[in-house]
Short mmCIF file of C-alpha atoms in Angstrom, two decimals:
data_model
loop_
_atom_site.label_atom_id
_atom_site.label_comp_id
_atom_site.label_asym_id
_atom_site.label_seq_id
_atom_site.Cartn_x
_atom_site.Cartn_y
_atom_site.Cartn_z
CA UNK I 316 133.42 -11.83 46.89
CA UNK I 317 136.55 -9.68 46.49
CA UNK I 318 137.54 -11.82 43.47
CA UNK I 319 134.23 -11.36 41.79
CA UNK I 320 134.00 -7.52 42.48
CA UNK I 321 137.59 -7.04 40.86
CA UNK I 322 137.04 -9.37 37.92
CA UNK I 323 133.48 -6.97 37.36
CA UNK I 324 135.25 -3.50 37.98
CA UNK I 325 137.88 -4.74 35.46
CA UNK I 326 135.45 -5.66 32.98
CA UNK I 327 133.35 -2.94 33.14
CA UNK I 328 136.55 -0.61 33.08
CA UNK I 329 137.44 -2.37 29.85
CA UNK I 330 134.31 -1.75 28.37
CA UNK I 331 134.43 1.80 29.26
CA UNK I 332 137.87 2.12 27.66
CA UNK I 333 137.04 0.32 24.40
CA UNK I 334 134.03 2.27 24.19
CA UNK I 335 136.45 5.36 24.51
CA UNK I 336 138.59 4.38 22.29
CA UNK I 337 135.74 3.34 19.85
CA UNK I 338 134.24 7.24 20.07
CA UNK I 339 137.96 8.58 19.42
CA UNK I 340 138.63 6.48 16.34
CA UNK I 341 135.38 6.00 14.81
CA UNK I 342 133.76 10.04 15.94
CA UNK I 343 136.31 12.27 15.52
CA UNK I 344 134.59 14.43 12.16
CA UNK I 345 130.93 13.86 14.14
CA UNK I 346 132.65 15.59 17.51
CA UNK I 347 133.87 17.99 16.06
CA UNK I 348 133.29 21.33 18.02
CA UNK I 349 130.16 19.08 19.42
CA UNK I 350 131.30 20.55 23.19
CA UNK I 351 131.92 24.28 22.03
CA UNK I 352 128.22 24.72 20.76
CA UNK I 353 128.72 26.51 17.92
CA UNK I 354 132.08 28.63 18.97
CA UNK I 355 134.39 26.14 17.26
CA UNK I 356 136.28 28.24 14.73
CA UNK I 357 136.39 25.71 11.84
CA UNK I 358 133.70 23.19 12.79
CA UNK I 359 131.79 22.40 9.25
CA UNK I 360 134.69 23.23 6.83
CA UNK I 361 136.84 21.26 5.49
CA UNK I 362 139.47 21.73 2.63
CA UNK I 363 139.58 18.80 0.41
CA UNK I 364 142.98 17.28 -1.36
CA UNK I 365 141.12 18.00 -4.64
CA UNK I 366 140.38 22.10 -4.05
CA UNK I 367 137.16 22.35 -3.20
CA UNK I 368 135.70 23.43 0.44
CA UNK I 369 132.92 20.59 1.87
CA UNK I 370 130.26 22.43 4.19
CA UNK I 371 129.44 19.86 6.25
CA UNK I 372 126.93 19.08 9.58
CA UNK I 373 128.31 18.60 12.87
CA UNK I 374 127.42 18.31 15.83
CA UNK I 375 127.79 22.29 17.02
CA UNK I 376 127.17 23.16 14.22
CA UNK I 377 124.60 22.01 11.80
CA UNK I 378 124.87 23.59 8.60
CA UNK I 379 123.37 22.51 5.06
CA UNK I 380 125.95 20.17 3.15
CA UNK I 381 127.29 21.87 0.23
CA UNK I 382 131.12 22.11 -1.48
CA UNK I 383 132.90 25.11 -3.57
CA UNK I 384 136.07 25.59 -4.70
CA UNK I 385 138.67 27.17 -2.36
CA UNK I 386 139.55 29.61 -5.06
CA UNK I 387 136.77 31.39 -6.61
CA UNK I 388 136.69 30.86 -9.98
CA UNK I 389 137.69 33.42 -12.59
CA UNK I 390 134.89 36.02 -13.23
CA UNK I 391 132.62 34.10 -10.82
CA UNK I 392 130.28 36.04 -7.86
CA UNK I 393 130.23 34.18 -4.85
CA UNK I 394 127.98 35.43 -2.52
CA UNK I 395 127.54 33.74 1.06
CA UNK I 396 124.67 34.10 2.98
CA UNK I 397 125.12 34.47 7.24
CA UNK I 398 122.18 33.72 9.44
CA UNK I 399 120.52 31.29 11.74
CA UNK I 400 117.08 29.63 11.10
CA UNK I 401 115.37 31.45 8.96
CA UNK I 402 117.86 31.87 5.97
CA UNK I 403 118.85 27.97 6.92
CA UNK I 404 115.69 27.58 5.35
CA UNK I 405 112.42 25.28 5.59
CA UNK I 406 115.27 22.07 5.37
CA UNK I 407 115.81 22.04 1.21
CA UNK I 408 118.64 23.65 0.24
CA UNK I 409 117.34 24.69 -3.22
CA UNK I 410 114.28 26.23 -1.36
CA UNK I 411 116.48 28.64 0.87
CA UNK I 412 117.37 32.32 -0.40
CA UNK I 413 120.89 32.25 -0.12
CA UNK I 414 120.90 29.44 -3.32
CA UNK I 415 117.79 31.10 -4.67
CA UNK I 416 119.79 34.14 -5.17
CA UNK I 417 122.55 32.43 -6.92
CA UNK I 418 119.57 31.07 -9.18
CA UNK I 419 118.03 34.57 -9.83
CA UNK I 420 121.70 36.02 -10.47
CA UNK I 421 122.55 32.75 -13.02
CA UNK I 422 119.55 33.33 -15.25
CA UNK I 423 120.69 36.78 -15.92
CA UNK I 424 124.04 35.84 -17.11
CA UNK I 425 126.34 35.90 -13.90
CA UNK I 426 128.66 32.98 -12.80
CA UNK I 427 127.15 33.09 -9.67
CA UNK I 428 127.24 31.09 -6.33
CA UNK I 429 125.21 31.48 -3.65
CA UNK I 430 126.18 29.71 -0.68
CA UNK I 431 124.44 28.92 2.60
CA UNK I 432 126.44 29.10 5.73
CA UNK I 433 123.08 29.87 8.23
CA UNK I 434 123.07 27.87 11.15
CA UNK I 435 119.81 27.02 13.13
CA UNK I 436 120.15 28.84 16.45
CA UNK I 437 123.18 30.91 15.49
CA UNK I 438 123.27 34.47 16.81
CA UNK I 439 125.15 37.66 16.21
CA UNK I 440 128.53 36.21 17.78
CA UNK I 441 128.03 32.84 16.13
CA UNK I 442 127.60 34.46 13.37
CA UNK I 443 130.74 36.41 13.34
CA UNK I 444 132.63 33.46 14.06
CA UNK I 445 131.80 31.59 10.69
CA UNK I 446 131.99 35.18 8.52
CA UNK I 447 135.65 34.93 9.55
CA UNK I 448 135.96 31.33 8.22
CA UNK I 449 134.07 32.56 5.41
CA UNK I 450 136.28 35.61 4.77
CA UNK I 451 139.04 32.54 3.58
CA UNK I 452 136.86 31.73 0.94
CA UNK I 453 137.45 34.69 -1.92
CA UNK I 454 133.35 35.63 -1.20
CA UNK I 455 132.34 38.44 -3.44
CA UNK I 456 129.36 39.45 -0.76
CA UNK I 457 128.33 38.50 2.26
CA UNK I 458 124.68 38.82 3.16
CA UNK I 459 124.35 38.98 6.88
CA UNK I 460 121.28 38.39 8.88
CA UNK I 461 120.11 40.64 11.98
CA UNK I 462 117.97 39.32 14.05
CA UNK I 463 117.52 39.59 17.86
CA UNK I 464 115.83 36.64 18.43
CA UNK I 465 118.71 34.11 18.57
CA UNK I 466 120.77 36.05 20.88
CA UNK I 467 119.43 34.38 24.07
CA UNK I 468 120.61 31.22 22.34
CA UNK I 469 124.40 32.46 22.08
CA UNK I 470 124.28 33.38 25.61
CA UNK I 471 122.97 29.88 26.55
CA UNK I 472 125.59 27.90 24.34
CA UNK I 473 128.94 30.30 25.22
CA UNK I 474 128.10 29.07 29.10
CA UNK I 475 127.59 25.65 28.03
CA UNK I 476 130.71 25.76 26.27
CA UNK I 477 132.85 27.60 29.22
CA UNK I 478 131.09 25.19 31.61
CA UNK I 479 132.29 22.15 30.05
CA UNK I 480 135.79 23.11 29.34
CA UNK I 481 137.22 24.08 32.75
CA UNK I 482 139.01 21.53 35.17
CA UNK I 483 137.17 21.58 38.29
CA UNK I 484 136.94 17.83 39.86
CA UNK I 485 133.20 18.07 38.69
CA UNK I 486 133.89 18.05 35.02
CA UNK I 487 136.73 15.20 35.03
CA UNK I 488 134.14 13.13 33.86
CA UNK I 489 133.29 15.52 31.01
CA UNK I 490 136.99 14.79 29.10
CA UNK I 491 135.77 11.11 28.31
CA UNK I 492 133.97 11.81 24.74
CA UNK I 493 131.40 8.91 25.52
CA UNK I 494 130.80 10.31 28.98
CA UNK I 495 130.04 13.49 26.75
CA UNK I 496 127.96 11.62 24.21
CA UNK I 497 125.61 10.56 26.45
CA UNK I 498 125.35 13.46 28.27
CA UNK I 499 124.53 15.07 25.32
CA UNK I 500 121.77 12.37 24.34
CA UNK I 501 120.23 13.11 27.70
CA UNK I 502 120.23 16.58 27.90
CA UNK I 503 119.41 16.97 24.41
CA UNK I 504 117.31 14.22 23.25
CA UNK I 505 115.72 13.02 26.94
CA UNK I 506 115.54 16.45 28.87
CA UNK I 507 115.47 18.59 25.67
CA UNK I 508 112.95 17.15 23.14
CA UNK I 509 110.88 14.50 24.86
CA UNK I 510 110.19 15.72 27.71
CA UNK I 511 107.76 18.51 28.49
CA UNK I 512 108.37 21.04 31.01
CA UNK I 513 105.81 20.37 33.65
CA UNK I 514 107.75 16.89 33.49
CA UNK I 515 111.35 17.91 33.79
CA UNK I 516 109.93 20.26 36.77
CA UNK I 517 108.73 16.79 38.50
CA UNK I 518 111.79 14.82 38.41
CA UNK I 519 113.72 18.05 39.36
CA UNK I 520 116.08 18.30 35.56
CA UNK I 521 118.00 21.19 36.05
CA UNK I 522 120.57 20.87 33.15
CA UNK I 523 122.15 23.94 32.28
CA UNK I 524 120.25 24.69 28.94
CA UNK I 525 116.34 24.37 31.01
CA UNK I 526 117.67 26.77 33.77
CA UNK I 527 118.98 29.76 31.29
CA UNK I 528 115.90 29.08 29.38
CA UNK I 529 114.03 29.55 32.61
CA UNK I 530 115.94 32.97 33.75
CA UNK I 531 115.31 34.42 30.29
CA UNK I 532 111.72 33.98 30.71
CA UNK I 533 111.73 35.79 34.17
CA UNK I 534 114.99 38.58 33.76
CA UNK I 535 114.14 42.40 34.15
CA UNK I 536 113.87 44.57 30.77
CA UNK I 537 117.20 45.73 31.31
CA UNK I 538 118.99 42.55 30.66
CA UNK I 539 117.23 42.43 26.99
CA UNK I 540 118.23 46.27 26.25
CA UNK I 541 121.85 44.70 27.11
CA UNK I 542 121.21 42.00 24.66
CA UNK I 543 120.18 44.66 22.25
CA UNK I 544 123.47 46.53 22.53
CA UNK I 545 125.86 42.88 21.96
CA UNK I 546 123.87 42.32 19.21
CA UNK I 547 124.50 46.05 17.45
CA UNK I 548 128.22 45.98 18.54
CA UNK I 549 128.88 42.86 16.68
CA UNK I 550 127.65 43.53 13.71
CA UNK I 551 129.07 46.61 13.65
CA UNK I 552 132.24 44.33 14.29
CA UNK I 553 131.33 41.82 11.58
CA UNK I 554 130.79 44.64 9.33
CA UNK I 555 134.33 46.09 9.98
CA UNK I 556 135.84 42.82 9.63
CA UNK I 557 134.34 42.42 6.25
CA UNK I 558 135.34 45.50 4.85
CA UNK I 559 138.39 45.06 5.60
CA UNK I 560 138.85 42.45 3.88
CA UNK I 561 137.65 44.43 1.33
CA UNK I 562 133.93 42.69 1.14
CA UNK I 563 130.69 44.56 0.75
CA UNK I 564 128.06 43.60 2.70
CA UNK I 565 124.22 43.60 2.62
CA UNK I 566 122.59 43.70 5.66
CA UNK I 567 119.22 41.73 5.81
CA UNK I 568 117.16 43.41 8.55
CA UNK I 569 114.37 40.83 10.16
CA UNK I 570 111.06 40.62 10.93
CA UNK I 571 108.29 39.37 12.54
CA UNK I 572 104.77 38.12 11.71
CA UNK I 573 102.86 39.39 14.67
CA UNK I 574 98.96 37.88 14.69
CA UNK I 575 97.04 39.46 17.46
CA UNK I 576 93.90 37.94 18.86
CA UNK I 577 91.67 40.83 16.80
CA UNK I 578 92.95 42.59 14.18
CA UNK I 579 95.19 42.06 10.50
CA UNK I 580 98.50 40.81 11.42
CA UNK I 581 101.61 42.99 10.78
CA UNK I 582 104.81 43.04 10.04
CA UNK I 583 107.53 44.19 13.31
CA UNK I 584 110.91 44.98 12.77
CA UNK I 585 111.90 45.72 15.98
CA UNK I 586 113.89 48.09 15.41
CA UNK I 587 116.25 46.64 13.42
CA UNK I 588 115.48 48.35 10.22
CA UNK I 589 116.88 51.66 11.60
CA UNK I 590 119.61 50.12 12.67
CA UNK I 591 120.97 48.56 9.80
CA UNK I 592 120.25 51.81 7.58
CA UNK I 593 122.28 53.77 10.20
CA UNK I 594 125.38 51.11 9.11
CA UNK I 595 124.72 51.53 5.35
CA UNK I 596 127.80 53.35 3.30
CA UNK I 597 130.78 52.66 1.41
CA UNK I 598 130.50 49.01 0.69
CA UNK I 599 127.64 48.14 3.35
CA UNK I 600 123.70 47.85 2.21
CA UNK I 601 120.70 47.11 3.40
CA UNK I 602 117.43 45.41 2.88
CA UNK I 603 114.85 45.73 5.19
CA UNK I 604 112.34 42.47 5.43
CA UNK I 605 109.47 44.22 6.68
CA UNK I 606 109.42 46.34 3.57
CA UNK I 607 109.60 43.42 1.27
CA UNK I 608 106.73 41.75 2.04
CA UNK I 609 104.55 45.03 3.17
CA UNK I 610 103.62 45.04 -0.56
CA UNK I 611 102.67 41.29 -0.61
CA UNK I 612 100.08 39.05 1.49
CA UNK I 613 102.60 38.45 3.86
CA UNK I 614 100.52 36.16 5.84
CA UNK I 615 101.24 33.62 3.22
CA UNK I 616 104.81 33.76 3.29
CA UNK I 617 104.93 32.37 6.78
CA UNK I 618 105.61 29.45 8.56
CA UNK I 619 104.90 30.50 11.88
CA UNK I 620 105.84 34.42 13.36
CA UNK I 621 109.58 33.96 11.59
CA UNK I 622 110.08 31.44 9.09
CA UNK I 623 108.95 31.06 5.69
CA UNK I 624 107.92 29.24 3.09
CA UNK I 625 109.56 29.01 -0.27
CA UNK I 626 107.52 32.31 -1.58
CA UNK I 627 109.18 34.06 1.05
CA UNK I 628 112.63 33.36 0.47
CA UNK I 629 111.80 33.69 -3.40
CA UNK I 630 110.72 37.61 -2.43
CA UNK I 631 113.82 38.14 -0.22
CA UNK I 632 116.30 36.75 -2.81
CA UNK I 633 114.55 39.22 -5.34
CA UNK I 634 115.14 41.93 -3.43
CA UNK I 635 118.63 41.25 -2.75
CA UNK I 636 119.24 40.99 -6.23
CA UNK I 637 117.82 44.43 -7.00
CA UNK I 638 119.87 45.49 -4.15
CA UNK I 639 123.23 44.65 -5.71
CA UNK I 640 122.47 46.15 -9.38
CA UNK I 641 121.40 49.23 -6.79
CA UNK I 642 124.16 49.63 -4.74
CA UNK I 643 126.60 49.16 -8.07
CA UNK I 644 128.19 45.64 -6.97
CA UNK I 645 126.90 43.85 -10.42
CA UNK I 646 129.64 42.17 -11.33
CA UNK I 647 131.32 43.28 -14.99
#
């Protein structure tokens, strides 16, 4: 008996270790920031031997595949577009309005890019995080989102991230990248997607991600008024950071299709509008969503409450065109 249980702890330890080993070799692009959910620095970019930048998905971060030269070409406009789902786009790249507006901005003459670094999910700090990879990239703009609606998911994510990278005994297990990959299939895939609440509730899943999700659905108004303030104080920190590295930047205020039970729907801004005006100066501009599609049926331009269909990222990449002959930054 002793013989057989060593020979079948051996085995399965070797199985264990060539599956680690495996996961190493074979997943080191795919794992890439996978455990810091989105607070990797560089996750997504990589510099190619031949000069050009490869925007790439991984695991933390799951951005649109795309490549640019590191060095902005001579007399070219590069403007990159910062934001979670809804300038990600409805899954096309061509359809989103961060390439849209390099379209718009090509057919009347400029050497234009327009690049989409929008991340499903991403908030304000997530955000901030890839505008200061994208700062590397000579960008002539940056177009940054604000939206409040992604902000629970940055506080959800940082604690994931701080959770899984300490050293108490409990997390030992957590430095084995397949130990990690199937946690992450499980929480993500089993808990996550196919399960539905009432479910998880039953068999008593109480992964990290379903009880934040939980205590934002029950937390007093205060906590979202301190939301509210993160969010304004880093983008007033993104902002800074652009402009000095001498970028302008064009604000893209969001919002809302609210439909209620009687009634036209209407457009909500939440405040954001005035917010992003009070930022606008030297360098910074802003273009308020709301008053985009006021003129236009804008029931048609959503998907659901926030995200749109092609029409309405054809409107917004209009408008941010108009904005940029408006606030002088058409390039000469």
């Amino acid at each position: 008996m002793r013989r057989w249980c060593k020979a079948s702890f051996l085995l399965a330890a070797g199985f264990l270790c060539a599956g680690e080993l495996l996961v190493r070799l074979l997943g080191d692009d795919h794992l890439t920031g996978r455990f810091d959910y989105g607070f990797h620095p560089t996750a997504g970019f990589q510099e190619s031997t031949d000069g050009t930048v490869q925007i790439v998905r991984v695991a933390g971060r799951r951005f649109l595949p795309q490549s640019f030269p590191q060095q902005r070409p001579p007399g070219g406009f590069r403007v990159v577009v910062i934001g979670n789902s809804v300038a990600y786009g409805p899954g096309r790249l061509e359809d989103s309005f961060p390439w849209l507006i390099g379209d718009r901005l090509r057919a009347q003459g400029v050497a234009a890019e327009g690049i989409n670094l929008a991340v499903v999910g991403n908030g304000a700090r997530r955000n901030q995080i890839v505008l200061r990879q994208a700062l590397r990239h000579q960008p002539s703009l940056i177009v940054l989102q604000v939206d409040a609606s992604t902000e629970w998911g940055d506080e959800i994510d940082l604690r994931r991230r701080d959770e899984f990278q300490g050293w108490h005994p409990k997390h030992w297990l957590m430095k084995s990248r397949l130990v990690r990959r199937i946690y992450e299939w499980k929480t993500e895939k089993l808990y996550g997607d196919w399960l539905p609440d009432e479910v998880r509730a039953q068999e008593g899943v109480n992964d990290l991600y379903a009880r934040m999700r939980a205590q934002f659905r029950t937390e007093p108004p205060q906590a979202q008024v301190a939301r509210d303030e993160r969010l304004k104080a880093t983008i007033r920190e993104s902002v800074a950071l652009a402009r000095a590295a001498g970028v302008p930047v064009l604000l893209l205020a969001q919002a809302a299709l609210e439909r209620p039970a009687t009634g036209p729907a209407r457009l909500n801004d939440g405040g954001l509008d005035a917010f992003t005006q009070s930022l606008a100066g030297d360098g910074v501009g802003h273009v308020s969503m709301k008053k985009i599609f006021e003129p236009l049926p804008a029931e048609s331009l959503f998907i659901d409450h926030l995200h749109l269909l092609r029409a309405g990222h054809d409107a917004i990449a209009a408008a941010v065109v108009t904005s940029i002959r408006e606030q002088g930054w058409w390039p000469r």
